[in-house]
PDB file of C-alpha atoms in Angstrom:
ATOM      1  CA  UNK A  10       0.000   0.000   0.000  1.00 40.00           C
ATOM      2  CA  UNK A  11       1.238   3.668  -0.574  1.00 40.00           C
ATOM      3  CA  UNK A  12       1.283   4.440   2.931  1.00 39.00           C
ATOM      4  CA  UNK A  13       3.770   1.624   3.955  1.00 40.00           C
ATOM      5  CA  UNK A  14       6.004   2.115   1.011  1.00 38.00           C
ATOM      6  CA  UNK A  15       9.156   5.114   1.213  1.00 39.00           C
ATOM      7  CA  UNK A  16      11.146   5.715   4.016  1.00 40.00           C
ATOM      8  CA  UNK A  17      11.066   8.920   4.053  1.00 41.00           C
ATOM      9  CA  UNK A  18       7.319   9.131   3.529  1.00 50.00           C
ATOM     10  CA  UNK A  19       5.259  10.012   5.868  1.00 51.00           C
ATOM     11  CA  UNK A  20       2.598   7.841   7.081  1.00 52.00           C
ATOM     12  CA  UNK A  21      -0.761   9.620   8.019  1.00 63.00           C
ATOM     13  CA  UNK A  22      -3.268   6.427   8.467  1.00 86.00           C
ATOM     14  CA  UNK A  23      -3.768   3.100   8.571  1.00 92.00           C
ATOM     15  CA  UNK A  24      -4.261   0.854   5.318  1.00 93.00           C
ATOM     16  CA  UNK A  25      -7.293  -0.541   4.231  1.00 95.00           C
ATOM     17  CA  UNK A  26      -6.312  -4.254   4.797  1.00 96.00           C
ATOM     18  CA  UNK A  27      -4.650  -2.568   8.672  1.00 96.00           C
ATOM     19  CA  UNK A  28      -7.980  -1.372   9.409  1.00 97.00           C
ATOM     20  CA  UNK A  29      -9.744  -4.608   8.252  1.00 97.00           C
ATOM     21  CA  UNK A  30      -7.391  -6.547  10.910  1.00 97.00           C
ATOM     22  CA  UNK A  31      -8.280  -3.780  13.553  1.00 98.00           C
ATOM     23  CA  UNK A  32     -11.859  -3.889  13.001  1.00 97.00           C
ATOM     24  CA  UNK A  33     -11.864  -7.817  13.149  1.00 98.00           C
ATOM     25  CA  UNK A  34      -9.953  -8.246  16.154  1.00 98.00           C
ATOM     26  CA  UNK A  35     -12.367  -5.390  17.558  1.00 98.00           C
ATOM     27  CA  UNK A  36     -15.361  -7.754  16.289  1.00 98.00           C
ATOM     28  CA  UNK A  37     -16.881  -4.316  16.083  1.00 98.00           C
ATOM     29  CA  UNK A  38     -16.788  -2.881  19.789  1.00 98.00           C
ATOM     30  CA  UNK A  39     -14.640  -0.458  21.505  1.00 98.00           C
ATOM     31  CA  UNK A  40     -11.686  -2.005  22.684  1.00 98.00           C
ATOM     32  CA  UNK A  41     -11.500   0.162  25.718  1.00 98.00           C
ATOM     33  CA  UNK A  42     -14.798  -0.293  27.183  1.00 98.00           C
ATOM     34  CA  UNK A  43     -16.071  -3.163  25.619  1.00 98.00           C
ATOM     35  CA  UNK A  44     -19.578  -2.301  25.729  1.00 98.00           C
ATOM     36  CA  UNK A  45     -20.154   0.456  22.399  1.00 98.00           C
ATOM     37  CA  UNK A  46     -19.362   0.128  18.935  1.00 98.00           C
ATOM     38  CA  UNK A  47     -16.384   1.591  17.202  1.00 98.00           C
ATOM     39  CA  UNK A  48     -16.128   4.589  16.077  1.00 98.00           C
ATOM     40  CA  UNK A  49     -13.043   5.536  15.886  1.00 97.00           C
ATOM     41  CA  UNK A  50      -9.386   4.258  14.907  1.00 97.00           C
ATOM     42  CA  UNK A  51      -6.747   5.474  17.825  1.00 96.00           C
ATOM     43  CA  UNK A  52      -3.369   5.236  17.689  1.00 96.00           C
ATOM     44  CA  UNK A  53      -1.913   4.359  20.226  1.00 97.00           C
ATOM     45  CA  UNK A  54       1.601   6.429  20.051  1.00 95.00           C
ATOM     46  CA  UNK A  55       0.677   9.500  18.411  1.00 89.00           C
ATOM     47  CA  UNK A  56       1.441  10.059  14.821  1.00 81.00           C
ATOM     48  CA  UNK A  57       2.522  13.718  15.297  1.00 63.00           C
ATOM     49  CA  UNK A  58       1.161  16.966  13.488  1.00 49.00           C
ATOM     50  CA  UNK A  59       2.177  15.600   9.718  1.00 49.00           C
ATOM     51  CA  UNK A  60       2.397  11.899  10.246  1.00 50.00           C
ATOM     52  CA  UNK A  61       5.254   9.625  11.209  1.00 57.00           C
ATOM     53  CA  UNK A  62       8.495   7.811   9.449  1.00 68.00           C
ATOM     54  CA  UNK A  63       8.180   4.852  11.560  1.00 77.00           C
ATOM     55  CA  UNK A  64       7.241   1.669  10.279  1.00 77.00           C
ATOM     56  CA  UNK A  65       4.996   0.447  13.896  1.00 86.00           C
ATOM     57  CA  UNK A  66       2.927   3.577  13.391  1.00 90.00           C
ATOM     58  CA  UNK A  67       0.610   2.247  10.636  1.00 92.00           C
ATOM     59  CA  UNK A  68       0.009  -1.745  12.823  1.00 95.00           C
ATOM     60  CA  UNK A  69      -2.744  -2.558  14.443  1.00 97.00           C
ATOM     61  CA  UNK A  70      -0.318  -3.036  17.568  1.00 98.00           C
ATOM     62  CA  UNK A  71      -0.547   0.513  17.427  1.00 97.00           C
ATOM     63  CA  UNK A  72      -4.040   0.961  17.438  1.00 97.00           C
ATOM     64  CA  UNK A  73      -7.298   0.545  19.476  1.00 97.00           C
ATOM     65  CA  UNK A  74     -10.652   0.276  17.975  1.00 98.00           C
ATOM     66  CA  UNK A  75     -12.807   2.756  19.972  1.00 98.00           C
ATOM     67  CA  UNK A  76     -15.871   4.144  20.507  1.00 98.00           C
ATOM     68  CA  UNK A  77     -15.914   8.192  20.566  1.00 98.00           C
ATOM     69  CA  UNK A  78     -16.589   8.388  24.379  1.00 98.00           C
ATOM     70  CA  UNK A  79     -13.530   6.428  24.840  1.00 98.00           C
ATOM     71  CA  UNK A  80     -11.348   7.585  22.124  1.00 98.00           C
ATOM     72  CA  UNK A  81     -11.987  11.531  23.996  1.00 98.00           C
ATOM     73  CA  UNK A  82     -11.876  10.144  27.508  1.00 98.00           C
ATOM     74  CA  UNK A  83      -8.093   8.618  26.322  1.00 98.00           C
ATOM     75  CA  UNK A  84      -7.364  11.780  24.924  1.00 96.00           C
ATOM     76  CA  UNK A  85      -8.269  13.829  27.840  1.00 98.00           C
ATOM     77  CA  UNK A  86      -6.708  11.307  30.787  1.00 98.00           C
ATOM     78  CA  UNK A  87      -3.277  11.138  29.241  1.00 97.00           C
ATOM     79  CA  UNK A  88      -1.732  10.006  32.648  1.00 98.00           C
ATOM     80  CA  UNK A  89      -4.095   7.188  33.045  1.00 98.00           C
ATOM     81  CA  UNK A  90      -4.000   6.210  29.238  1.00 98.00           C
ATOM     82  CA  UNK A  91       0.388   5.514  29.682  1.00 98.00           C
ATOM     83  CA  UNK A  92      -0.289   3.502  32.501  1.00 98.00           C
ATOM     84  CA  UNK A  93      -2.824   1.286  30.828  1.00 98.00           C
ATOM     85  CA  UNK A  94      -1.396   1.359  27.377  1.00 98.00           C
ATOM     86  CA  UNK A  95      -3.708   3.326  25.406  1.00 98.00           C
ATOM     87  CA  UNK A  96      -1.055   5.674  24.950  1.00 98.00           C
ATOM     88  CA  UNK A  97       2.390   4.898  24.423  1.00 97.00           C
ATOM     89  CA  UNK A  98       5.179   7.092  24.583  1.00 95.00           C
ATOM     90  CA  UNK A  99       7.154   8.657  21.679  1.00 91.00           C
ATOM     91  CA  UNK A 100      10.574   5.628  21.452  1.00 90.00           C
ATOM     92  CA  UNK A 101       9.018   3.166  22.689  1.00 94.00           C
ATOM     93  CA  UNK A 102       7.493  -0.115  20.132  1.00 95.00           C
ATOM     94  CA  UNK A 103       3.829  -0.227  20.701  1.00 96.00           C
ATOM     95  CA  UNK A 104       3.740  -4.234  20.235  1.00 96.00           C
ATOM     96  CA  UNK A 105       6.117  -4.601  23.319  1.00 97.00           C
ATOM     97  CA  UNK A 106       3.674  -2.120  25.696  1.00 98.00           C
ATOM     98  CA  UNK A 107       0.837  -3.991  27.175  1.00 98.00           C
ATOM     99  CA  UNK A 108      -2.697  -2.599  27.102  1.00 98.00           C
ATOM    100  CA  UNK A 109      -5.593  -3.238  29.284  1.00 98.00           C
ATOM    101  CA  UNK A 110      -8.633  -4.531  26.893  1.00 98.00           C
ATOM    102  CA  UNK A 111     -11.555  -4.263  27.727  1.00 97.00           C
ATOM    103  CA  UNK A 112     -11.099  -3.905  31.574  1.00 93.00           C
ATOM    104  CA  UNK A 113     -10.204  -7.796  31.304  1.00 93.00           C
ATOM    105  CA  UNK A 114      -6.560  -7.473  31.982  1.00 97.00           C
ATOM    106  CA  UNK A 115      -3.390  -6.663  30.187  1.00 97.00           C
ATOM    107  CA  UNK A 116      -2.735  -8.167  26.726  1.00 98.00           C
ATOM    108  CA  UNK A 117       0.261  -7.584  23.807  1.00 98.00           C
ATOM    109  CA  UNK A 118      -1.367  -6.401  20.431  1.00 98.00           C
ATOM    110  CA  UNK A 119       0.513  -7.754  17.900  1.00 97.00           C
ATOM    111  CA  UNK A 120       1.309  -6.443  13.921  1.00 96.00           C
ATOM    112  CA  UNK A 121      -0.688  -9.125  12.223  1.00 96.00           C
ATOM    113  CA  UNK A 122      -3.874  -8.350  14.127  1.00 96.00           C
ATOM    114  CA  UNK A 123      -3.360 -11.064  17.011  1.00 97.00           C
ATOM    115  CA  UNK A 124      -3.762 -10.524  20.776  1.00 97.00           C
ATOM    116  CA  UNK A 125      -2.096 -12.433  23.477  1.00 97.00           C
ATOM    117  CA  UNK A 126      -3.331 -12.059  27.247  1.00 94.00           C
ATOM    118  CA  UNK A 127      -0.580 -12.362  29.610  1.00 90.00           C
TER     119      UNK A 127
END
């Protein structure tokens, strides 16, 4: 896909086929809250004002399916969303920072759409 090709391009948004794996693994509801439907695609480690060289930014590792409620309540508890993973800082590989899903516990979101709970 275009947005997964250059390295010095910079990558603004997930790929069709990306959000096809997010949206499956999702099964359609916020992966946050677990309860509404998604509505949103978040990344996880911010992209930046005009996109990102980095590779992981694009993966569904780096992404959570949300629902708007959730995506904004992420966005506005910044503190709480590093400690449970639904924000990860600028450096660090979103596959290798745990994220709590769903209030079930701590799993690793991997790059081909796969989850592992710890």
């Amino acid at each position: 896909p275009a947005d997964q090709t250059a390295d010095s391009a910079r990558l603004t948004g997930f790929s069709s086929a990306t959000r096809r794996l997010i949206l499956d693994r999702s099964g359609g509801v916020c992966e946050r809250c677990g309860v509404r439907p998604v509505e949103a695609l978040h990344h996880r480690r911010p992209r930046g004002m005009s996109g990102s060289r980095r590779a992981d930014t694009n993966t569904p590792a780096n992404c959570l399916a949300s629902c708007n409620e959730c995506h904004l309540y992420i966005e506005s508890n910044r503190t709480e969303a590093l400690e449970m993973g639904w924000l990860v800082r600028q450096g660090h590989d979103p596959e290798h920072v745990p994220v709590m899903y769903r209030g079930m516990g701590l799993v690793q979101l991997h790059p081909d759409g796969a989850i592992t709970y710890y």
